[in-house]
Amino acid sequence: MAPTISQNGATRVVMLGTGTPRPDPDRSGPATAIVVNETPYLVDFGPGVIRRAAAAYQKGVAAIGLGASNLKTAFLTHLHSDHTMGYPDLIFTPWLMGRREPLTVFGPKGLRAMTENILKAWEVDLGVRTVGWHARPPCEVNVHEIAPGVVHRDSNVTVTAFPVHHGDDLEAFGFRFETADRTIVLSGDTSPTQSLIDHCEGCDVLIHEAYPLKNSGTVSPAWQEFRRNHHTSTQELADIANRVNPDLLVIYHHSNAGGGPLTGDSEDVLLDEIRQAYKGKVVSGHDLDVF
Ligand SMILES: [Zn+2]
Ligand SMILES: [Zn+2]
């Protein structure tokens, strides 16, 4: 894994986690930082998020802050555990390391209860860290349960949430970030949806999940149907990219056949399949890549 750190003007995309539920040591759980004028905005907080954020800081992404203490604004695509198991880490570690403003988090219904339950689960720790000579101010989290539309706007960025389809039982969003110099769209986890295409006008960077087709028929019909209803194949993503025409397509959340076995198609297969049908610039994202 060779991290690539580059400067790309005022807005940069820092891949903090490009993995899936599978505990791949080289890929943390889903997490992406959009850094605008040295302010970081986090999308998803899978397991490993704060360690990867600290690694990005060490590699030169100063905006993350020492101890990831500048992570103050986060957006959640959906409540699946692979996207949220870093949430206690995001709440507590940067606070311990010096974050003195509340953490503000935007996400689907259920985020408030998850937040309250995490704070409750760590109440003993919070109790001892907020008293005595080394007492910290209270650890505050502002939660906004969102609906589609503009969910956040400040001097750096306008963030629009749009609905995506990730199975039939779960609310899931993608996000569009518009800054002075770039438009970035993140799919989150989704099967092909028109709403993503509708929110990709003028898209500079499209960050999208995908699964390869080569061995997709080797799993049970039920798993094949699950994937079709929850995720996007390389063929489908090529079709989306041809319609959206982003300057750069970044693939993340590259899932395995059946979601579990360690015999998934390689990254080369993934990229070959996309390139057969899409001639634009496409890369497979790795943790700590900067675009
Ligand atoms: Zn996922
Ligand atoms: Zn998911």
PDB file of C-alpha atoms and ligand atoms in Angstrom:
ATOM      1  CA  MET A   1       0.000   0.000   0.000  1.00  0.00           C
ATOM      2  CA  ALA A   2       1.780   3.144  -1.193  1.00  0.00           C
ATOM      3  CA  PRO A   3       0.026   6.270  -0.014  1.00  0.00           C
ATOM      4  CA  THR A   4      -0.227   9.052  -2.513  1.00  0.00           C
ATOM      5  CA  ILE A   5      -0.351  12.554  -1.138  1.00  0.00           C
ATOM      6  CA  SER A   6      -0.829  15.376  -3.577  1.00  0.00           C
ATOM      7  CA  GLN A   7      -2.098  18.918  -3.479  1.00  0.00           C
ATOM      8  CA  ASN A   8      -5.095  19.582  -5.660  1.00  0.00           C
ATOM      9  CA  GLY A   9      -6.065  23.127  -4.913  1.00  0.00           C
ATOM     10  CA  ALA A  10      -8.449  24.046  -2.135  1.00  0.00           C
ATOM     11  CA  THR A  11     -10.526  20.856  -2.146  1.00  0.00           C
ATOM     12  CA  ARG A  12      -9.026  17.424  -1.664  1.00  0.00           C
ATOM     13  CA  VAL A  13     -10.492  13.961  -1.187  1.00  0.00           C
ATOM     14  CA  VAL A  14      -8.677  11.803   1.366  1.00  0.00           C
ATOM     15  CA  MET A  15      -9.600   8.119   1.360  1.00  0.00           C
ATOM     16  CA  LEU A  16      -9.518   7.030   5.009  1.00  0.00           C
ATOM     17  CA  GLY A  17     -11.201   3.661   4.560  1.00  0.00           C
ATOM     18  CA  THR A  18     -11.966   1.841   1.326  1.00  0.00           C
ATOM     19  CA  GLY A  19     -13.055  -1.497   2.764  1.00  0.00           C
ATOM     20  CA  THR A  20     -16.218  -3.497   3.328  1.00  0.00           C
ATOM     21  CA  PRO A  21     -17.437  -5.578   6.304  1.00  0.00           C
ATOM     22  CA  ARG A  22     -14.550  -7.966   5.635  1.00  0.00           C
ATOM     23  CA  PRO A  23     -11.697  -7.121   8.077  1.00  0.00           C
ATOM     24  CA  ASP A  24      -8.989  -6.558   5.465  1.00  0.00           C
ATOM     25  CA  PRO A  25      -5.912  -5.211   7.304  1.00  0.00           C
ATOM     26  CA  ASP A  26      -5.086  -2.972   4.329  1.00  0.00           C
ATOM     27  CA  ARG A  27      -8.541  -1.432   4.080  1.00  0.00           C
ATOM     28  CA  SER A  28     -10.262   0.256   6.980  1.00  0.00           C
ATOM     29  CA  GLY A  29     -14.032   0.445   7.101  1.00  0.00           C
ATOM     30  CA  PRO A  30     -15.664   3.022   4.842  1.00  0.00           C
ATOM     31  CA  ALA A  31     -14.587   6.593   5.623  1.00  0.00           C
ATOM     32  CA  THR A  32     -13.742   9.516   3.359  1.00  0.00           C
ATOM     33  CA  ALA A  33     -12.567  13.001   4.282  1.00  0.00           C
ATOM     34  CA  ILE A  34     -13.347  15.934   2.006  1.00  0.00           C
ATOM     35  CA  VAL A  35     -10.885  18.682   2.947  1.00  0.00           C
ATOM     36  CA  VAL A  36     -11.891  22.198   1.912  1.00  0.00           C
ATOM     37  CA  ASN A  37      -9.675  25.189   2.721  1.00  0.00           C
ATOM     38  CA  GLU A  38      -8.035  23.072   5.436  1.00  0.00           C
ATOM     39  CA  THR A  39     -11.356  22.097   7.034  1.00  0.00           C
ATOM     40  CA  PRO A  40     -12.155  18.367   7.034  1.00  0.00           C
ATOM     41  CA  TYR A  41     -15.633  16.949   6.456  1.00  0.00           C
ATOM     42  CA  LEU A  42     -15.993  13.241   7.134  1.00  0.00           C
ATOM     43  CA  VAL A  43     -18.319  10.861   5.297  1.00  0.00           C
ATOM     44  CA  ASP A  44     -18.906   7.557   7.134  1.00  0.00           C
ATOM     45  CA  PHE A  45     -16.906   6.268  10.079  1.00  0.00           C
ATOM     46  CA  GLY A  46     -16.143   2.594   9.661  1.00  0.00           C
ATOM     47  CA  PRO A  47     -13.809   0.684  11.970  1.00  0.00           C
ATOM     48  CA  GLY A  48     -10.297   2.101  11.988  1.00  0.00           C
ATOM     49  CA  VAL A  49     -11.357   5.621  11.021  1.00  0.00           C
ATOM     50  CA  ILE A  50      -9.378   7.546  13.621  1.00  0.00           C
ATOM     51  CA  ARG A  51      -6.177   5.503  13.172  1.00  0.00           C
ATOM     52  CA  ARG A  52      -6.379   6.140   9.433  1.00  0.00           C
ATOM     53  CA  ALA A  53      -7.123   9.819  10.043  1.00  0.00           C
ATOM     54  CA  ALA A  54      -3.999  10.012  12.225  1.00  0.00           C
ATOM     55  CA  ALA A  55      -2.024   8.284   9.461  1.00  0.00           C
ATOM     56  CA  ALA A  56      -3.281  10.848   6.947  1.00  0.00           C
ATOM     57  CA  TYR A  57      -2.170  13.623   9.298  1.00  0.00           C
ATOM     58  CA  GLN A  58       1.283  12.053   9.541  1.00  0.00           C
ATOM     59  CA  LYS A  59       1.446  11.825   5.748  1.00  0.00           C
ATOM     60  CA  GLY A  60       0.846  15.545   5.427  1.00  0.00           C
ATOM     61  CA  VAL A  61      -2.900  16.129   5.589  1.00  0.00           C
ATOM     62  CA  ALA A  62      -2.496  18.717   8.336  1.00  0.00           C
ATOM     63  CA  ALA A  63      -6.178  19.681   8.198  1.00  0.00           C
ATOM     64  CA  ILE A  64      -7.097  16.488  10.077  1.00  0.00           C
ATOM     65  CA  GLY A  65      -5.361  17.926  13.155  1.00  0.00           C
ATOM     66  CA  LEU A  66      -3.105  16.266  15.692  1.00  0.00           C
ATOM     67  CA  GLY A  67      -5.014  13.342  17.180  1.00  0.00           C
ATOM     68  CA  ALA A  68      -7.712  13.891  14.515  1.00  0.00           C
ATOM     69  CA  SER A  69      -8.913  16.724  16.741  1.00  0.00           C
ATOM     70  CA  ASN A  70     -10.151  18.774  13.784  1.00  0.00           C
ATOM     71  CA  LEU A  71     -12.788  16.192  12.856  1.00  0.00           C
ATOM     72  CA  LYS A  72     -15.892  18.133  13.891  1.00  0.00           C
ATOM     73  CA  THR A  73     -18.384  17.593  11.061  1.00  0.00           C
ATOM     74  CA  ALA A  74     -19.452  14.192   9.772  1.00  0.00           C
ATOM     75  CA  PHE A  75     -22.061  12.738   7.441  1.00  0.00           C
ATOM     76  CA  LEU A  76     -23.367   9.181   7.540  1.00  0.00           C
ATOM     77  CA  THR A  77     -24.693   7.342   4.471  1.00  0.00           C
ATOM     78  CA  HIS A  78     -26.506   4.580   6.350  1.00  0.00           C
ATOM     79  CA  LEU A  79     -26.547   2.720   9.633  1.00  0.00           C
ATOM     80  CA  HIS A  80     -24.827  -0.516   8.586  1.00  0.00           C
ATOM     81  CA  SER A  81     -22.178  -1.542  11.089  1.00  0.00           C
ATOM     82  CA  ASP A  82     -19.292  -1.446   8.608  1.00  0.00           C
ATOM     83  CA  HIS A  83     -19.973   2.297   8.206  1.00  0.00           C
ATOM     84  CA  THR A  84     -20.584   3.093  11.873  1.00  0.00           C
ATOM     85  CA  MET A  85     -18.325   0.945  14.054  1.00  0.00           C
ATOM     86  CA  GLY A  86     -15.835   3.802  14.219  1.00  0.00           C
ATOM     87  CA  TYR A  87     -18.494   6.100  15.695  1.00  0.00           C
ATOM     88  CA  PRO A  88     -17.428   5.781  19.368  1.00  0.00           C
ATOM     89  CA  ASP A  89     -13.848   6.339  18.201  1.00  0.00           C
ATOM     90  CA  LEU A  90     -14.926   9.484  16.333  1.00  0.00           C
ATOM     91  CA  ILE A  91     -16.884  10.745  19.333  1.00  0.00           C
ATOM     92  CA  PHE A  92     -14.310  10.074  22.044  1.00  0.00           C
ATOM     93  CA  THR A  93     -10.771   9.983  20.627  1.00  0.00           C
ATOM     94  CA  PRO A  94     -10.580  13.454  19.023  1.00  0.00           C
ATOM     95  CA  TRP A  95     -12.311  14.830  22.144  1.00  0.00           C
ATOM     96  CA  LEU A  96      -9.641  13.208  24.322  1.00  0.00           C
ATOM     97  CA  MET A  97      -6.986  14.624  21.998  1.00  0.00           C
ATOM     98  CA  GLY A  98      -8.255  18.171  22.259  1.00  0.00           C
ATOM     99  CA  ARG A  99     -11.430  18.749  20.264  1.00  0.00           C
ATOM    100  CA  ARG A 100     -13.252  21.394  22.263  1.00  0.00           C
ATOM    101  CA  GLU A 101     -16.215  22.017  19.988  1.00  0.00           C
ATOM    102  CA  PRO A 102     -19.182  19.666  19.683  1.00  0.00           C
ATOM    103  CA  LEU A 103     -19.072  16.962  17.042  1.00  0.00           C
ATOM    104  CA  THR A 104     -21.874  17.578  14.533  1.00  0.00           C
ATOM    105  CA  VAL A 105     -23.195  14.547  12.671  1.00  0.00           C
ATOM    106  CA  PHE A 106     -25.764  14.313   9.884  1.00  0.00           C
ATOM    107  CA  GLY A 107     -27.364  10.987   8.993  1.00  0.00           C
ATOM    108  CA  PRO A 108     -30.433   8.777   8.659  1.00  0.00           C
ATOM    109  CA  LYS A 109     -33.183   8.210  11.183  1.00  0.00           C
ATOM    110  CA  GLY A 110     -31.800   6.090  13.991  1.00  0.00           C
ATOM    111  CA  LEU A 111     -28.578   8.105  14.266  1.00  0.00           C
ATOM    112  CA  ARG A 112     -29.866   9.940  17.328  1.00  0.00           C
ATOM    113  CA  ALA A 113     -30.645   6.721  19.193  1.00  0.00           C
ATOM    114  CA  MET A 114     -27.287   5.247  18.185  1.00  0.00           C
ATOM    115  CA  THR A 115     -25.533   8.354  19.512  1.00  0.00           C
ATOM    116  CA  GLU A 116     -27.434   8.336  22.801  1.00  0.00           C
ATOM    117  CA  ASN A 117     -26.725   4.643  23.269  1.00  0.00           C
ATOM    118  CA  ILE A 118     -22.987   5.111  22.635  1.00  0.00           C
ATOM    119  CA  LEU A 119     -22.809   7.967  25.149  1.00  0.00           C
ATOM    120  CA  LYS A 120     -24.692   5.774  27.614  1.00  0.00           C
ATOM    121  CA  ALA A 121     -22.404   2.802  26.968  1.00  0.00           C
ATOM    122  CA  TRP A 122     -19.324   4.885  27.787  1.00  0.00           C
ATOM    123  CA  GLU A 123     -20.874   6.754  30.724  1.00  0.00           C
ATOM    124  CA  VAL A 124     -18.306   5.425  33.219  1.00  0.00           C
ATOM    125  CA  ASP A 125     -15.436   6.743  31.104  1.00  0.00           C
ATOM    126  CA  LEU A 126     -17.193  10.071  30.544  1.00  0.00           C
ATOM    127  CA  GLY A 127     -17.828  10.315  34.275  1.00  0.00           C
ATOM    128  CA  VAL A 128     -14.160  10.007  35.232  1.00  0.00           C
ATOM    129  CA  ARG A 129     -12.743  12.143  32.440  1.00  0.00           C
ATOM    130  CA  THR A 130     -14.885  15.177  33.202  1.00  0.00           C
ATOM    131  CA  VAL A 131     -13.961  15.554  36.884  1.00  0.00           C
ATOM    132  CA  GLY A 132     -10.800  16.310  38.845  1.00  0.00           C
ATOM    133  CA  TRP A 133      -7.654  18.230  37.973  1.00  0.00           C
ATOM    134  CA  HIS A 134      -7.503  16.865  34.403  1.00  0.00           C
ATOM    135  CA  ALA A 135     -11.227  17.348  33.742  1.00  0.00           C
ATOM    136  CA  ARG A 136     -12.307  17.990  30.200  1.00  0.00           C
ATOM    137  CA  PRO A 137     -15.427  19.878  29.190  1.00  0.00           C
ATOM    138  CA  PRO A 138     -18.403  17.633  28.405  1.00  0.00           C
ATOM    139  CA  CYS A 139     -18.225  15.549  25.242  1.00  0.00           C
ATOM    140  CA  GLU A 140     -21.010  16.952  23.072  1.00  0.00           C
ATOM    141  CA  VAL A 141     -22.527  15.529  19.908  1.00  0.00           C
ATOM    142  CA  ASN A 142     -25.076  17.426  17.828  1.00  0.00           C
ATOM    143  CA  VAL A 143     -27.164  15.025  15.776  1.00  0.00           C
ATOM    144  CA  HIS A 144     -29.191  15.965  12.726  1.00  0.00           C
ATOM    145  CA  GLU A 145     -31.435  13.259  11.293  1.00  0.00           C
ATOM    146  CA  ILE A 146     -31.722  14.300   7.669  1.00  0.00           C
ATOM    147  CA  ALA A 147     -34.087  14.186   4.722  1.00  0.00           C
ATOM    148  CA  PRO A 148     -33.056  14.523   1.068  1.00  0.00           C
ATOM    149  CA  GLY A 149     -31.957  18.031   0.090  1.00  0.00           C
ATOM    150  CA  VAL A 150     -29.316  20.491   1.263  1.00  0.00           C
ATOM    151  CA  VAL A 151     -28.302  19.318   4.741  1.00  0.00           C
ATOM    152  CA  HIS A 152     -25.342  21.604   5.442  1.00  0.00           C
ATOM    153  CA  ARG A 153     -23.978  24.849   4.076  1.00  0.00           C
ATOM    154  CA  ASP A 154     -21.070  26.986   5.263  1.00  0.00           C
ATOM    155  CA  SER A 155     -18.435  29.226   3.688  1.00  0.00           C
ATOM    156  CA  ASN A 156     -16.551  26.185   2.329  1.00  0.00           C
ATOM    157  CA  VAL A 157     -19.174  23.809   1.090  1.00  0.00           C
ATOM    158  CA  THR A 158     -22.775  22.965   0.288  1.00  0.00           C
ATOM    159  CA  VAL A 159     -23.665  19.366   1.072  1.00  0.00           C
ATOM    160  CA  THR A 160     -26.732  17.775  -0.499  1.00  0.00           C
ATOM    161  CA  ALA A 161     -28.079  14.394   0.573  1.00  0.00           C
ATOM    162  CA  PHE A 162     -29.922  12.270  -1.958  1.00  0.00           C
ATOM    163  CA  PRO A 163     -31.676   8.922  -1.473  1.00  0.00           C
ATOM    164  CA  VAL A 164     -30.036   5.787  -2.806  1.00  0.00           C
ATOM    165  CA  HIS A 165     -31.277   2.188  -2.857  1.00  0.00           C
ATOM    166  CA  HIS A 166     -29.446  -0.208  -0.556  1.00  0.00           C
ATOM    167  CA  GLY A 167     -31.935  -3.017  -0.209  1.00  0.00           C
ATOM    168  CA  ASP A 168     -35.544  -2.568   0.737  1.00  0.00           C
ATOM    169  CA  ASP A 169     -35.314  -2.139   4.504  1.00  0.00           C
ATOM    170  CA  LEU A 170     -32.753   0.572   5.168  1.00  0.00           C
ATOM    171  CA  GLU A 171     -32.679   4.313   4.655  1.00  0.00           C
ATOM    172  CA  ALA A 172     -29.511   5.199   2.729  1.00  0.00           C
ATOM    173  CA  PHE A 173     -28.082   8.405   1.294  1.00  0.00           C
ATOM    174  CA  GLY A 174     -25.423   9.517  -1.119  1.00  0.00           C
ATOM    175  CA  PHE A 175     -23.849  12.964  -0.763  1.00  0.00           C
ATOM    176  CA  ARG A 176     -22.918  15.744  -3.175  1.00  0.00           C
ATOM    177  CA  PHE A 177     -20.242  18.210  -1.990  1.00  0.00           C
ATOM    178  CA  GLU A 178     -19.981  21.480  -3.901  1.00  0.00           C
ATOM    179  CA  THR A 179     -17.070  23.776  -3.158  1.00  0.00           C
ATOM    180  CA  ALA A 180     -15.581  26.780  -4.954  1.00  0.00           C
ATOM    181  CA  ASP A 181     -13.340  24.572  -7.069  1.00  0.00           C
ATOM    182  CA  ARG A 182     -14.837  21.070  -7.157  1.00  0.00           C
ATOM    183  CA  THR A 183     -17.968  18.956  -7.062  1.00  0.00           C
ATOM    184  CA  ILE A 184     -17.595  15.559  -5.423  1.00  0.00           C
ATOM    185  CA  VAL A 185     -20.292  12.882  -5.257  1.00  0.00           C
ATOM    186  CA  LEU A 186     -20.178   9.825  -2.973  1.00  0.00           C
ATOM    187  CA  SER A 187     -22.499   6.928  -3.635  1.00  0.00           C
ATOM    188  CA  GLY A 188     -22.427   5.278  -0.240  1.00  0.00           C
ATOM    189  CA  ASP A 189     -23.704   1.703  -0.587  1.00  0.00           C
ATOM    190  CA  THR A 190     -26.276   1.410  -3.339  1.00  0.00           C
ATOM    191  CA  SER A 191     -27.657  -0.453  -6.285  1.00  0.00           C
ATOM    192  CA  PRO A 192     -27.970   1.713  -9.405  1.00  0.00           C
ATOM    193  CA  THR A 193     -30.261   4.681  -8.729  1.00  0.00           C
ATOM    194  CA  GLN A 194     -31.473   7.496 -10.914  1.00  0.00           C
ATOM    195  CA  SER A 195     -31.193   9.933  -8.007  1.00  0.00           C
ATOM    196  CA  LEU A 196     -27.400   9.547  -7.978  1.00  0.00           C
ATOM    197  CA  ILE A 197     -27.240  10.341 -11.686  1.00  0.00           C
ATOM    198  CA  ASP A 198     -29.527  13.327 -11.116  1.00  0.00           C
ATOM    199  CA  HIS A 199     -27.095  14.676  -8.487  1.00  0.00           C
ATOM    200  CA  CYS A 200     -23.947  14.283 -10.579  1.00  0.00           C
ATOM    201  CA  GLU A 201     -24.271  17.346 -12.790  1.00  0.00           C
ATOM    202  CA  GLY A 202     -20.810  18.889 -13.233  1.00  0.00           C
ATOM    203  CA  CYS A 203     -19.241  16.158 -11.099  1.00  0.00           C
ATOM    204  CA  ASP A 204     -15.436  16.331 -10.901  1.00  0.00           C
ATOM    205  CA  VAL A 205     -14.924  13.266  -8.718  1.00  0.00           C
ATOM    206  CA  LEU A 206     -17.410  10.396  -8.427  1.00  0.00           C
ATOM    207  CA  ILE A 207     -16.606   8.017  -5.576  1.00  0.00           C
ATOM    208  CA  HIS A 208     -18.689   4.908  -6.109  1.00  0.00           C
ATOM    209  CA  GLU A 209     -18.927   1.371  -4.765  1.00  0.00           C
ATOM    210  CA  ALA A 210     -18.765  -1.632  -7.120  1.00  0.00           C
ATOM    211  CA  TYR A 211     -18.494  -5.409  -7.280  1.00  0.00           C
ATOM    212  CA  PRO A 212     -16.907  -7.419 -10.086  1.00  0.00           C
ATOM    213  CA  LEU A 213     -18.960  -9.816 -12.172  1.00  0.00           C
ATOM    214  CA  LYS A 214     -16.341 -12.447 -13.029  1.00  0.00           C
ATOM    215  CA  ASN A 215     -17.072 -14.789 -10.139  1.00  0.00           C
ATOM    216  CA  SER A 216     -20.387 -13.345  -9.069  1.00  0.00           C
ATOM    217  CA  GLY A 217     -22.209 -16.431 -10.354  1.00  0.00           C
ATOM    218  CA  THR A 218     -20.274 -18.737  -8.051  1.00  0.00           C
ATOM    219  CA  VAL A 219     -22.333 -17.829  -4.992  1.00  0.00           C
ATOM    220  CA  SER A 220     -25.869 -18.951  -4.245  1.00  0.00           C
ATOM    221  CA  PRO A 221     -28.776 -17.432  -6.179  1.00  0.00           C
ATOM    222  CA  ALA A 222     -29.922 -15.792  -2.937  1.00  0.00           C
ATOM    223  CA  TRP A 223     -26.563 -14.022  -2.536  1.00  0.00           C
ATOM    224  CA  GLN A 224     -26.602 -13.007  -6.186  1.00  0.00           C
ATOM    225  CA  GLU A 225     -30.032 -11.455  -5.702  1.00  0.00           C
ATOM    226  CA  PHE A 226     -28.872  -9.761  -2.496  1.00  0.00           C
ATOM    227  CA  ARG A 227     -25.998  -8.136  -4.353  1.00  0.00           C
ATOM    228  CA  ARG A 228     -28.197  -6.977  -7.216  1.00  0.00           C
ATOM    229  CA  ASN A 229     -30.590  -5.371  -4.719  1.00  0.00           C
ATOM    230  CA  HIS A 230     -27.905  -3.752  -2.525  1.00  0.00           C
ATOM    231  CA  HIS A 231     -24.844  -3.023  -4.649  1.00  0.00           C
ATOM    232  CA  THR A 232     -23.643  -1.977  -8.098  1.00  0.00           C
ATOM    233  CA  SER A 233     -21.822  -4.231 -10.560  1.00  0.00           C
ATOM    234  CA  THR A 234     -18.892  -3.058 -12.665  1.00  0.00           C
ATOM    235  CA  GLN A 235     -21.130  -3.191 -15.732  1.00  0.00           C
ATOM    236  CA  GLU A 236     -23.762  -1.046 -14.047  1.00  0.00           C
ATOM    237  CA  LEU A 237     -21.140   1.399 -12.784  1.00  0.00           C
ATOM    238  CA  ALA A 238     -19.656   1.736 -16.284  1.00  0.00           C
ATOM    239  CA  ASP A 239     -23.126   2.627 -17.525  1.00  0.00           C
ATOM    240  CA  ILE A 240     -23.548   5.212 -14.745  1.00  0.00           C
ATOM    241  CA  ALA A 241     -20.109   6.706 -15.410  1.00  0.00           C
ATOM    242  CA  ASN A 242     -20.848   6.978 -19.130  1.00  0.00           C
ATOM    243  CA  ARG A 243     -23.955   8.985 -18.295  1.00  0.00           C
ATOM    244  CA  VAL A 244     -22.345  11.134 -15.579  1.00  0.00           C
ATOM    245  CA  ASN A 245     -18.955  11.591 -17.241  1.00  0.00           C
ATOM    246  CA  PRO A 246     -16.923  12.589 -14.149  1.00  0.00           C
ATOM    247  CA  ASP A 247     -13.354  13.865 -14.523  1.00  0.00           C
ATOM    248  CA  LEU A 248     -12.304  11.042 -12.202  1.00  0.00           C
ATOM    249  CA  LEU A 249     -14.099   7.882 -11.075  1.00  0.00           C
ATOM    250  CA  VAL A 250     -12.821   6.412  -7.796  1.00  0.00           C
ATOM    251  CA  ILE A 251     -14.039   2.948  -6.856  1.00  0.00           C
ATOM    252  CA  TYR A 252     -14.310   2.074  -3.179  1.00  0.00           C
ATOM    253  CA  HIS A 253     -16.185  -0.526  -1.105  1.00  0.00           C
ATOM    254  CA  HIS A 254     -15.150  -3.290  -3.553  1.00  0.00           C
ATOM    255  CA  SER A 255     -17.218  -6.185  -2.265  1.00  0.00           C
ATOM    256  CA  ASN A 256     -16.638  -9.914  -2.492  1.00  0.00           C
ATOM    257  CA  ALA A 257     -18.796 -12.624  -3.934  1.00  0.00           C
ATOM    258  CA  GLY A 258     -21.310 -13.481  -1.258  1.00  0.00           C
ATOM    259  CA  GLY A 259     -19.988 -10.783   1.002  1.00  0.00           C
ATOM    260  CA  GLY A 260     -17.833 -13.137   3.066  1.00  0.00           C
ATOM    261  CA  PRO A 261     -15.472 -15.554   1.295  1.00  0.00           C
ATOM    262  CA  LEU A 262     -11.851 -14.578   0.858  1.00  0.00           C
ATOM    263  CA  THR A 263     -11.929 -15.615  -2.781  1.00  0.00           C
ATOM    264  CA  GLY A 264     -13.224 -12.368  -4.240  1.00  0.00           C
ATOM    265  CA  ASP A 265     -12.141 -11.088  -7.625  1.00  0.00           C
ATOM    266  CA  SER A 266      -8.985  -9.019  -7.617  1.00  0.00           C
ATOM    267  CA  GLU A 267      -8.756  -5.285  -8.047  1.00  0.00           C
ATOM    268  CA  ASP A 268      -7.352  -5.898 -11.546  1.00  0.00           C
ATOM    269  CA  VAL A 269     -10.506  -7.788 -12.486  1.00  0.00           C
ATOM    270  CA  LEU A 270     -12.614  -4.949 -11.118  1.00  0.00           C
ATOM    271  CA  LEU A 271     -10.771  -2.326 -13.152  1.00  0.00           C
ATOM    272  CA  ASP A 272     -10.606  -4.465 -16.316  1.00  0.00           C
ATOM    273  CA  GLU A 273     -14.353  -4.973 -16.241  1.00  0.00           C
ATOM    274  CA  ILE A 274     -15.009  -1.253 -15.835  1.00  0.00           C
ATOM    275  CA  ARG A 275     -12.556  -0.282 -18.554  1.00  0.00           C
ATOM    276  CA  GLN A 276     -14.176  -2.622 -21.043  1.00  0.00           C
ATOM    277  CA  ALA A 277     -17.220  -0.381 -21.056  1.00  0.00           C
ATOM    278  CA  TYR A 278     -15.965   2.972 -19.721  1.00  0.00           C
ATOM    279  CA  LYS A 279     -13.125   4.925 -21.309  1.00  0.00           C
ATOM    280  CA  GLY A 280     -12.870   7.768 -18.776  1.00  0.00           C
ATOM    281  CA  LYS A 281     -10.284   8.006 -16.011  1.00  0.00           C
ATOM    282  CA  VAL A 282     -10.926   5.428 -13.294  1.00  0.00           C
ATOM    283  CA  VAL A 283      -8.914   4.264 -10.292  1.00  0.00           C
ATOM    284  CA  SER A 284      -9.456   1.876  -7.444  1.00  0.00           C
ATOM    285  CA  GLY A 285      -9.104   3.859  -4.231  1.00  0.00           C
ATOM    286  CA  HIS A 286      -6.731   2.759  -1.470  1.00  0.00           C
ATOM    287  CA  ASP A 287      -6.622   3.929   2.109  1.00  0.00           C
ATOM    288  CA  LEU A 288      -4.680   7.213   2.377  1.00  0.00           C
ATOM    289  CA  ASP A 289      -4.951   8.048  -1.306  1.00  0.00           C
ATOM    290  CA  VAL A 290      -5.524  11.743  -1.896  1.00  0.00           C
ATOM    291  CA  PHE A 291      -7.346  12.967  -4.987  1.00  0.00           C
TER     292      PHE A 291
HETATM  293 ZN    ZN B   1     -20.949  -1.147   3.423  1.00  0.00          ZN
HETATM  294 ZN    ZN B   2     -24.292  -1.120   3.606  1.00  0.00          ZN
END
